[in-house]
Amino acid sequence: MSLLLNILLFSVFSCIILADEPIPKIISQAVGLKGGAKPQGVILKTEAELSKFLDLPIPETNTKIKKLLNVKEINFTHQMILVIQGGECNSGGFKVVFEKCETKGNSLQVLWKLQTPAADAFVTQAITYPSLVLLIENFKGEITFKQIIDIKK
């Protein structure tokens, strides 16, 4: 009987310890902020980090980001900003698309795609840097970004 009880208790505590963190809620998202030459994700957890990223004073940064995300307030105690940069593209019409967030233990993986323009689309003939901004609930663990690449046949 005690062996069965030990196995049962071990199973219960193992599930509690190995349970994944909840996926943070996406509060708002918007296209464009500041694209980069390389595809990457940027994590901004404070007003100071956002100000440095945009190279603007904090009051201007707050006004710009709230207008872009169409929110009244951003509370960096409970929220953070993720910027997904699609990298340098050879024309307009490219778009960063958020797919989903996945958690594994204390890690959050942000999955995204770079959507290409349609073959017959009229696009700007200039170098562009598409990006996407996400306002999400704070996540205390490690955050990684993974680009999903569609292979068309």
Tab-separated table of N, CA and C in Angstrom:
chain	number	residue	atom	x	y	z
A	1	MET	N	0.822	-1.200	0.000
A	1	MET	CA	0.000	0.000	0.000
A	1	MET	C	0.861	1.257	0.000
A	2	SER	N	1.939	1.261	0.771
A	2	SER	CA	2.757	2.472	0.834
A	2	SER	C	3.472	2.726	-0.492
A	3	LEU	N	3.828	1.669	-1.227
A	3	LEU	CA	4.453	1.835	-2.543
A	3	LEU	C	3.478	2.515	-3.499
A	4	LEU	N	2.233	2.089	-3.468
A	4	LEU	CA	1.206	2.690	-4.309
A	4	LEU	C	0.997	4.157	-3.936
A	5	LEU	N	0.980	4.454	-2.655
A	5	LEU	CA	0.826	5.825	-2.180
A	5	LEU	C	2.012	6.687	-2.615
A	6	ASN	N	3.228	6.157	-2.508
A	6	ASN	CA	4.422	6.889	-2.948
A	6	ASN	C	4.378	7.189	-4.447
A	7	ILE	N	3.980	6.213	-5.232
A	7	ILE	CA	3.884	6.415	-6.681
A	7	ILE	C	2.845	7.486	-6.999
A	8	LEU	N	1.714	7.428	-6.324
A	8	LEU	CA	0.658	8.405	-6.541
A	8	LEU	C	1.129	9.810	-6.174
A	9	LEU	N	1.751	9.959	-5.010
A	9	LEU	CA	2.257	11.271	-4.587
A	9	LEU	C	3.339	11.787	-5.534
A	10	PHE	N	4.230	10.911	-5.959
A	10	PHE	CA	5.285	11.304	-6.894
A	10	PHE	C	4.680	11.806	-8.205
A	11	SER	N	3.655	11.106	-8.689
A	11	SER	CA	2.997	11.501	-9.940
A	11	SER	C	2.356	12.873	-9.814
A	12	VAL	N	1.682	13.113	-8.715
A	12	VAL	CA	1.021	14.399	-8.501
A	12	VAL	C	2.039	15.524	-8.442
A	13	PHE	N	3.095	15.372	-7.653
A	13	PHE	CA	4.096	16.432	-7.520
A	13	PHE	C	4.906	16.616	-8.798
A	14	SER	N	5.127	15.563	-9.547
A	14	SER	CA	5.844	15.680	-10.821
A	14	SER	C	5.053	16.526	-11.798
A	15	CYS	N	3.750	16.333	-11.833
A	15	CYS	CA	2.915	17.124	-12.737
A	15	CYS	C	2.928	18.593	-12.347
A	16	ILE	N	2.927	18.869	-11.062
A	16	ILE	CA	2.946	20.256	-10.602
A	16	ILE	C	4.269	20.914	-10.959
A	17	ILE	N	5.356	20.238	-10.742
A	17	ILE	CA	6.676	20.805	-10.999
A	17	ILE	C	6.920	20.989	-12.492
A	18	LEU	N	6.473	20.044	-13.309
A	18	LEU	CA	6.751	20.091	-14.735
A	18	LEU	C	5.705	20.860	-15.535
A	19	ALA	N	4.681	21.368	-14.871
A	19	ALA	CA	3.634	22.081	-15.590
A	19	ALA	C	4.193	23.326	-16.266
A	20	ASP	N	3.696	23.606	-17.462
A	20	ASP	CA	4.134	24.782	-18.204
A	20	ASP	C	3.529	26.045	-17.609
A	21	GLU	N	4.273	27.144	-17.769
A	21	GLU	CA	3.747	28.451	-17.388
A	21	GLU	C	2.581	28.772	-18.325
A	22	PRO	N	1.600	29.550	-17.865
A	22	PRO	CA	0.506	29.908	-18.768
A	22	PRO	C	1.013	30.795	-19.911
A	23	ILE	N	0.383	30.668	-21.057
A	23	ILE	CA	0.753	31.495	-22.210
A	23	ILE	C	0.254	32.912	-21.950
A	24	PRO	N	1.144	33.912	-22.081
A	24	PRO	CA	0.707	35.288	-21.842
A	24	PRO	C	-0.320	35.745	-22.877
A	25	LYS	N	-1.261	36.546	-22.430
A	25	LYS	CA	-2.321	37.061	-23.295
A	25	LYS	C	-1.758	38.160	-24.201
A	26	ILE	N	-2.126	38.122	-25.484
A	26	ILE	CA	-1.773	39.183	-26.425
A	26	ILE	C	-2.805	40.291	-26.235
A	27	ILE	N	-2.356	41.479	-25.866
A	27	ILE	CA	-3.257	42.592	-25.600
A	27	ILE	C	-3.520	43.390	-26.871
A	28	SER	N	-2.476	43.626	-27.649
A	28	SER	CA	-2.605	44.404	-28.881
A	28	SER	C	-1.437	44.073	-29.801
A	29	GLN	N	-1.629	44.296	-31.091
A	29	GLN	CA	-0.529	44.149	-32.037
A	29	GLN	C	-0.687	45.170	-33.150
A	30	ALA	N	0.431	45.570	-33.723
A	30	ALA	CA	0.421	46.576	-34.784
A	30	ALA	C	1.600	46.343	-35.715
A	31	VAL	N	1.426	46.751	-36.950
A	31	VAL	CA	2.479	46.627	-37.952
A	31	VAL	C	3.411	47.818	-37.841
A	32	GLY	N	4.690	47.532	-37.935
A	32	GLY	CA	5.696	48.587	-38.057
A	32	GLY	C	6.023	49.296	-36.769
A	33	LEU	N	7.265	49.498	-36.552
A	33	LEU	CA	7.785	50.329	-35.474
A	33	LEU	C	9.207	50.674	-35.852
A	34	LYS	N	10.034	49.671	-35.845
A	34	LYS	CA	11.427	49.868	-36.239
A	34	LYS	C	11.955	48.524	-36.704
A	35	GLY	N	12.126	48.389	-37.990
A	35	GLY	CA	12.638	47.149	-38.546
A	35	GLY	C	14.151	47.106	-38.457
A	36	GLY	N	14.697	45.927	-38.525
A	36	GLY	CA	16.140	45.745	-38.491
A	36	GLY	C	16.612	44.993	-39.717
A	37	ALA	N	17.909	45.021	-39.959
A	37	ALA	CA	18.486	44.370	-41.139
A	37	ALA	C	18.436	42.850	-41.048
A	38	LYS	N	18.403	42.309	-39.830
A	38	LYS	CA	18.373	40.855	-39.642
A	38	LYS	C	17.041	40.453	-39.013
A	39	PRO	N	16.515	39.285	-39.397
A	39	PRO	CA	15.314	38.800	-38.723
A	39	PRO	C	15.630	38.494	-37.258
A	40	GLN	N	14.866	39.095	-36.356
A	40	GLN	CA	15.109	38.863	-34.933
A	40	GLN	C	13.926	39.344	-34.112
A	41	GLY	N	13.937	38.984	-32.846
A	41	GLY	CA	12.945	39.461	-31.908
A	41	GLY	C	13.607	40.332	-30.862
A	42	VAL	N	12.892	41.368	-30.447
A	42	VAL	CA	13.393	42.289	-29.432
A	42	VAL	C	12.395	42.298	-28.279
A	43	ILE	N	12.902	42.164	-27.059
A	43	ILE	CA	12.072	42.141	-25.859
A	43	ILE	C	12.273	43.452	-25.118
A	44	LEU	N	11.184	44.173	-24.871
A	44	LEU	CA	11.247	45.463	-24.184
A	44	LEU	C	10.364	45.389	-22.942
A	45	LYS	N	11.000	45.394	-21.761
A	45	LYS	CA	10.261	45.211	-20.506
A	45	LYS	C	10.146	46.482	-19.672
A	46	THR	N	10.772	47.576	-20.107
A	46	THR	CA	10.692	48.835	-19.357
A	46	THR	C	10.544	50.007	-20.324
A	47	GLU	N	10.088	51.140	-19.785
A	47	GLU	CA	10.018	52.366	-20.588
A	47	GLU	C	11.400	52.769	-21.081
A	48	ALA	N	12.407	52.584	-20.234
A	48	ALA	CA	13.776	52.961	-20.599
A	48	ALA	C	14.281	52.124	-21.774
A	49	GLU	N	14.005	50.820	-21.769
A	49	GLU	CA	14.413	49.955	-22.884
A	49	GLU	C	13.712	50.369	-24.176
A	50	LEU	N	12.420	50.685	-24.083
A	50	LEU	CA	11.661	51.124	-25.253
A	50	LEU	C	12.209	52.445	-25.785
A	51	SER	N	12.502	53.368	-24.880
A	51	SER	CA	13.054	54.669	-25.259
A	51	SER	C	14.397	54.512	-25.967
A	52	LYS	N	15.239	53.645	-25.440
A	52	LYS	CA	16.551	53.401	-26.054
A	52	LYS	C	16.387	52.742	-27.424
A	53	PHE	N	15.469	51.794	-27.532
A	53	PHE	CA	15.231	51.094	-28.796
A	53	PHE	C	14.776	52.066	-29.887
A	54	LEU	N	13.875	52.986	-29.531
A	54	LEU	CA	13.351	53.943	-30.506
A	54	LEU	C	14.228	55.186	-30.644
A	55	ASP	N	15.180	55.333	-29.734
A	55	ASP	CA	16.058	56.503	-29.724
A	55	ASP	C	15.251	57.802	-29.613
A	56	LEU	N	14.301	57.779	-28.667
A	56	LEU	CA	13.448	58.937	-28.393
A	56	LEU	C	13.347	59.132	-26.885
A	57	PRO	N	13.076	60.365	-26.438
A	57	PRO	CA	12.828	60.568	-24.999
A	57	PRO	C	11.578	59.795	-24.562
A	58	ILE	N	11.531	59.441	-23.291
A	58	ILE	CA	10.432	58.615	-22.771
A	58	ILE	C	9.045	59.201	-23.055
A	59	PRO	N	8.785	60.504	-22.837
A	59	PRO	CA	7.429	61.003	-23.127
A	59	PRO	C	7.016	60.800	-24.597
A	60	GLU	N	7.925	61.062	-25.523
A	60	GLU	CA	7.623	60.866	-26.948
A	60	GLU	C	7.434	59.385	-27.267
A	61	THR	N	8.251	58.554	-26.643
A	61	THR	CA	8.154	57.107	-26.846
A	61	THR	C	6.788	56.600	-26.409
A	62	ASN	N	6.351	57.025	-25.215
A	62	ASN	CA	5.049	56.588	-24.694
A	62	ASN	C	3.913	57.007	-25.616
A	63	THR	N	3.948	58.242	-26.078
A	63	THR	CA	2.907	58.736	-26.978
A	63	THR	C	2.883	57.922	-28.267
A	64	LYS	N	4.048	57.700	-28.839
A	64	LYS	CA	4.144	56.978	-30.112
A	64	LYS	C	3.652	55.535	-29.986
A	65	ILE	N	4.087	54.821	-28.955
A	65	ILE	CA	3.736	53.402	-28.837
A	65	ILE	C	2.257	53.216	-28.485
A	66	LYS	N	1.706	54.091	-27.630
A	66	LYS	CA	0.283	53.986	-27.290
A	66	LYS	C	-0.588	54.259	-28.516
A	67	LYS	N	-0.186	55.229	-29.325
A	67	LYS	CA	-0.936	55.534	-30.549
A	67	LYS	C	-0.839	54.369	-31.533
A	68	LEU	N	0.359	53.827	-31.707
A	68	LEU	CA	0.562	52.714	-32.630
A	68	LEU	C	-0.263	51.492	-32.230
A	69	LEU	N	-0.240	51.148	-30.945
A	69	LEU	CA	-0.945	49.959	-30.453
A	69	LEU	C	-2.419	50.219	-30.142
A	70	ASN	N	-2.833	51.494	-30.229
A	70	ASN	CA	-4.213	51.882	-29.959
A	70	ASN	C	-4.656	51.460	-28.551
A	71	VAL	N	-3.816	51.804	-27.569
A	71	VAL	CA	-4.136	51.540	-26.166
A	71	VAL	C	-4.020	52.838	-25.380
A	72	LYS	N	-4.753	52.917	-24.263
A	72	LYS	CA	-4.705	54.125	-23.435
A	72	LYS	C	-3.477	54.154	-22.541
A	73	GLU	N	-3.051	52.986	-22.096
A	73	GLU	CA	-1.936	52.918	-21.145
A	73	GLU	C	-1.159	51.621	-21.340
A	74	ILE	N	0.131	51.690	-21.043
A	74	ILE	CA	0.971	50.492	-21.008
A	74	ILE	C	1.585	50.432	-19.622
A	75	ASN	N	1.336	49.329	-18.926
A	75	ASN	CA	1.847	49.147	-17.575
A	75	ASN	C	2.978	48.121	-17.632
A	76	PHE	N	4.224	48.608	-17.616
A	76	PHE	CA	5.364	47.707	-17.751
A	76	PHE	C	5.555	46.800	-16.532
A	77	THR	N	4.810	47.027	-15.464
A	77	THR	CA	4.850	46.112	-14.329
A	77	THR	C	4.182	44.789	-14.703
A	78	HIS	N	3.133	44.875	-15.529
A	78	HIS	CA	2.351	43.694	-15.894
A	78	HIS	C	2.408	43.356	-17.386
A	79	GLN	N	2.996	44.236	-18.177
A	79	GLN	CA	3.010	44.042	-19.624
A	79	GLN	C	4.417	44.246	-20.177
A	80	MET	N	4.636	43.757	-21.387
A	80	MET	CA	5.903	43.989	-22.079
A	80	MET	C	5.626	44.080	-23.577
A	81	ILE	N	6.611	44.574	-24.304
A	81	ILE	CA	6.479	44.738	-25.746
A	81	ILE	C	7.476	43.819	-26.434
A	82	LEU	N	6.992	43.097	-27.424
A	82	LEU	CA	7.851	42.270	-28.263
A	82	LEU	C	7.821	42.860	-29.668
A	83	VAL	N	8.996	43.051	-30.247
A	83	VAL	CA	9.095	43.539	-31.618
A	83	VAL	C	9.696	42.412	-32.450
A	84	ILE	N	8.962	41.983	-33.456
A	84	ILE	CA	9.458	40.949	-34.366
A	84	ILE	C	9.892	41.655	-35.641
A	85	GLN	N	11.169	41.565	-35.946
A	85	GLN	CA	11.722	42.217	-37.126
A	85	GLN	C	11.953	41.172	-38.211
A	86	GLY	N	11.409	41.432	-39.389
A	86	GLY	CA	11.506	40.481	-40.492
A	86	GLY	C	12.804	40.541	-41.269
A	87	GLY	N	13.638	41.533	-40.985
A	87	GLY	CA	14.905	41.668	-41.700
A	87	GLY	C	14.760	42.490	-42.967
A	88	GLU	N	15.842	42.591	-43.697
A	88	GLU	CA	15.861	43.390	-44.925
A	88	GLU	C	15.184	42.626	-46.060
A	89	CYS	N	14.237	43.285	-46.730
A	89	CYS	CA	13.521	42.685	-47.860
A	89	CYS	C	13.759	43.540	-49.100
A	90	ASN	N	13.791	42.915	-50.266
A	90	ASN	CA	14.173	43.624	-51.483
A	90	ASN	C	13.065	44.444	-52.134
A	91	SER	N	11.879	44.444	-51.542
A	91	SER	CA	10.783	45.277	-52.051
A	91	SER	C	9.742	45.444	-50.957
A	92	GLY	N	8.722	46.235	-51.255
A	92	GLY	CA	7.593	46.357	-50.349
A	92	GLY	C	6.715	45.117	-50.456
A	93	GLY	N	5.657	45.070	-49.672
A	93	GLY	CA	4.713	43.965	-49.742
A	93	GLY	C	4.991	42.823	-48.787
A	94	PHE	N	6.143	42.830	-48.131
A	94	PHE	CA	6.449	41.794	-47.147
A	94	PHE	C	5.774	42.161	-45.831
A	95	LYS	N	5.412	41.151	-45.065
A	95	LYS	CA	4.680	41.391	-43.818
A	95	LYS	C	5.086	40.353	-42.776
A	96	VAL	N	5.347	40.802	-41.560
A	96	VAL	CA	5.601	39.894	-40.443
A	96	VAL	C	4.247	39.475	-39.877
A	97	VAL	N	4.043	38.170	-39.751
A	97	VAL	CA	2.775	37.633	-39.255
A	97	VAL	C	3.043	36.815	-37.999
A	98	PHE	N	2.392	37.200	-36.899
A	98	PHE	CA	2.476	36.447	-35.645
A	98	PHE	C	1.629	35.191	-35.785
A	99	GLU	N	2.213	34.033	-35.465
A	99	GLU	CA	1.483	32.767	-35.541
A	99	GLU	C	0.911	32.375	-34.178
A	100	LYS	N	1.796	32.179	-33.186
A	100	LYS	CA	1.329	31.786	-31.853
A	100	LYS	C	2.494	31.798	-30.874
A	101	CYS	N	2.152	31.686	-29.604
A	101	CYS	CA	3.141	31.517	-28.534
A	101	CYS	C	2.985	30.109	-27.979
A	102	GLU	N	4.113	29.505	-27.641
A	102	GLU	CA	4.106	28.187	-27.005
A	102	GLU	C	4.977	28.259	-25.759
A	103	THR	N	4.531	27.575	-24.700
A	103	THR	CA	5.355	27.506	-23.497
A	103	THR	C	5.820	26.078	-23.277
A	104	LYS	N	7.036	25.979	-22.792
A	104	LYS	CA	7.602	24.695	-22.367
A	104	LYS	C	8.347	24.979	-21.082
A	105	GLY	N	7.765	24.519	-19.969
A	105	GLY	CA	8.373	24.827	-18.679
A	105	GLY	C	8.347	26.320	-18.437
A	106	ASN	N	9.523	26.899	-18.233
A	106	ASN	CA	9.630	28.331	-17.963
A	106	ASN	C	10.132	29.096	-19.194
A	107	SER	N	9.870	28.568	-20.392
A	107	SER	CA	10.303	29.211	-21.635
A	107	SER	C	9.097	29.523	-22.510
A	108	LEU	N	9.170	30.658	-23.178
A	108	LEU	CA	8.133	31.075	-24.115
A	108	LEU	C	8.767	31.174	-25.492
A	109	GLN	N	8.159	30.522	-26.466
A	109	GLN	CA	8.651	30.617	-27.839
A	109	GLN	C	7.591	31.333	-28.669
A	110	VAL	N	8.010	32.408	-29.341
A	110	VAL	CA	7.132	33.198	-30.196
A	110	VAL	C	7.365	32.742	-31.636
A	111	LEU	N	6.330	32.203	-32.258
A	111	LEU	CA	6.429	31.699	-33.629
A	111	LEU	C	5.852	32.731	-34.595
A	112	TRP	N	6.590	33.002	-35.669
A	112	TRP	CA	6.167	34.009	-36.637
A	112	TRP	C	6.596	33.626	-38.045
A	113	LYS	N	5.966	34.283	-39.035
A	113	LYS	CA	6.293	34.050	-40.444
A	113	LYS	C	6.558	35.389	-41.126
A	114	LEU	N	7.334	35.329	-42.188
A	114	LEU	CA	7.501	36.476	-43.073
A	114	LEU	C	6.674	36.179	-44.313
A	115	GLN	N	5.564	36.917	-44.448
A	115	GLN	CA	4.662	36.711	-45.573
A	115	GLN	C	5.184	37.495	-46.778
A	116	THR	N	5.303	36.821	-47.906
A	116	THR	CA	5.796	37.479	-49.117
A	116	THR	C	4.625	38.041	-49.915
A	117	PRO	N	4.888	39.057	-50.725
A	117	PRO	CA	3.800	39.601	-51.548
A	117	PRO	C	3.390	38.598	-52.629
A	118	ALA	N	2.167	38.729	-53.083
A	118	ALA	CA	1.689	37.871	-54.169
A	118	ALA	C	2.529	38.129	-55.415
A	119	ALA	N	2.662	37.123	-56.245
A	119	ALA	CA	3.501	37.232	-57.444
A	119	ALA	C	3.053	38.357	-58.373
A	120	ASP	N	1.754	38.633	-58.415
A	120	ASP	CA	1.250	39.679	-59.307
A	120	ASP	C	0.967	41.001	-58.580
A	121	ALA	N	1.427	41.135	-57.348
A	121	ALA	CA	1.167	42.345	-56.558
A	121	ALA	C	2.055	43.505	-57.012
A	122	PHE	N	1.479	44.707	-56.979
A	122	PHE	CA	2.262	45.915	-57.227
A	122	PHE	C	2.909	46.299	-55.904
A	123	VAL	N	4.234	46.353	-55.880
A	123	VAL	CA	4.939	46.650	-54.630
A	123	VAL	C	5.968	47.751	-54.851
A	124	THR	N	6.319	48.416	-53.774
A	124	THR	CA	7.360	49.433	-53.805
A	124	THR	C	8.691	48.778	-54.149
A	125	GLN	N	9.409	49.362	-55.085
A	125	GLN	CA	10.721	48.831	-55.460
A	125	GLN	C	11.786	49.538	-54.632
A	126	ALA	N	11.853	49.161	-53.382
A	126	ALA	CA	12.816	49.739	-52.443
A	126	ALA	C	13.083	48.727	-51.344
A	127	ILE	N	14.215	48.853	-50.703
A	127	ILE	CA	14.531	47.992	-49.563
A	127	ILE	C	13.579	48.350	-48.425
A	128	THR	N	12.968	47.335	-47.823
A	128	THR	CA	12.056	47.557	-46.698
A	128	THR	C	12.461	46.674	-45.521
A	129	TYR	N	11.955	47.036	-44.347
A	129	TYR	CA	12.277	46.328	-43.107
A	129	TYR	C	10.977	46.083	-42.334
A	130	PRO	N	10.205	45.070	-42.713
A	130	PRO	CA	8.924	44.845	-42.042
A	130	PRO	C	9.104	44.426	-40.582
A	131	SER	N	8.142	44.835	-39.775
A	131	SER	CA	8.174	44.449	-38.363
A	131	SER	C	6.755	44.397	-37.813
A	132	LEU	N	6.631	43.764	-36.663
A	132	LEU	CA	5.357	43.649	-35.968
A	132	LEU	C	5.606	43.881	-34.491
A	133	VAL	N	4.713	44.636	-33.860
A	133	VAL	CA	4.825	44.950	-32.433
A	133	VAL	C	3.698	44.250	-31.694
A	134	LEU	N	4.041	43.553	-30.612
A	134	LEU	CA	3.050	42.880	-29.772
A	134	LEU	C	3.116	43.446	-28.362
A	135	LEU	N	1.985	43.796	-27.802
A	135	LEU	CA	1.882	44.144	-26.389
A	135	LEU	C	1.278	42.923	-25.710
A	136	ILE	N	2.037	42.312	-24.803
A	136	ILE	CA	1.571	41.085	-24.151
A	136	ILE	C	1.757	41.185	-22.640
A	137	GLU	N	1.106	40.261	-21.936
A	137	GLU	CA	1.312	40.163	-20.494
A	137	GLU	C	2.757	39.760	-20.232
A	138	ASN	N	3.288	40.220	-19.112
A	138	ASN	CA	4.671	39.898	-18.747
A	138	ASN	C	4.881	38.394	-18.647
A	139	PHE	N	6.066	37.969	-19.022
A	139	PHE	CA	6.472	36.572	-18.891
A	139	PHE	C	7.829	36.582	-18.218
A	140	LYS	N	7.964	35.856	-17.122
A	140	LYS	CA	9.190	35.918	-16.321
A	140	LYS	C	10.317	35.022	-16.827
A	141	GLY	N	9.996	34.033	-17.621
A	141	GLY	CA	11.015	33.090	-18.091
A	141	GLY	C	11.741	33.559	-19.339
A	142	GLU	N	12.457	32.623	-19.951
A	142	GLU	CA	13.211	32.902	-21.176
A	142	GLU	C	12.248	33.036	-22.359
A	143	ILE	N	12.526	33.993	-23.237
A	143	ILE	CA	11.702	34.213	-24.424
A	143	ILE	C	12.582	34.050	-25.656
A	144	THR	N	12.124	33.213	-26.592
A	144	THR	CA	12.846	33.035	-27.852
A	144	THR	C	11.881	33.269	-29.013
A	145	PHE	N	12.440	33.597	-30.148
A	145	PHE	CA	11.659	33.852	-31.352
A	145	PHE	C	12.063	32.828	-32.406
A	146	LYS	N	11.057	32.257	-33.092
A	146	LYS	CA	11.353	31.265	-34.127
A	146	LYS	C	10.557	31.604	-35.381
A	147	GLN	N	11.291	31.777	-36.470
A	147	GLN	CA	10.642	32.037	-37.747
A	147	GLN	C	10.218	30.715	-38.374
A	148	ILE	N	8.958	30.646	-38.768
A	148	ILE	CA	8.430	29.480	-39.470
A	148	ILE	C	8.587	29.761	-40.959
A	149	ILE	N	9.217	28.855	-41.660
A	149	ILE	CA	9.430	29.060	-43.089
A	149	ILE	C	8.567	28.070	-43.854
A	150	ASP	N	7.664	28.616	-44.683
A	150	ASP	CA	6.824	27.772	-45.536
A	150	ASP	C	7.623	27.384	-46.769
A	151	ILE	N	7.638	26.121	-47.059
A	151	ILE	CA	8.303	25.649	-48.271
A	151	ILE	C	7.211	25.349	-49.287
A	152	LYS	N	7.153	26.187	-50.323
A	152	LYS	CA	6.129	26.011	-51.356
A	152	LYS	C	6.658	25.101	-52.444
A	153	LYS	N	5.784	24.237	-52.910
A	153	LYS	CA	6.192	23.263	-53.929
A	153	LYS	C	5.919	23.782	-55.307
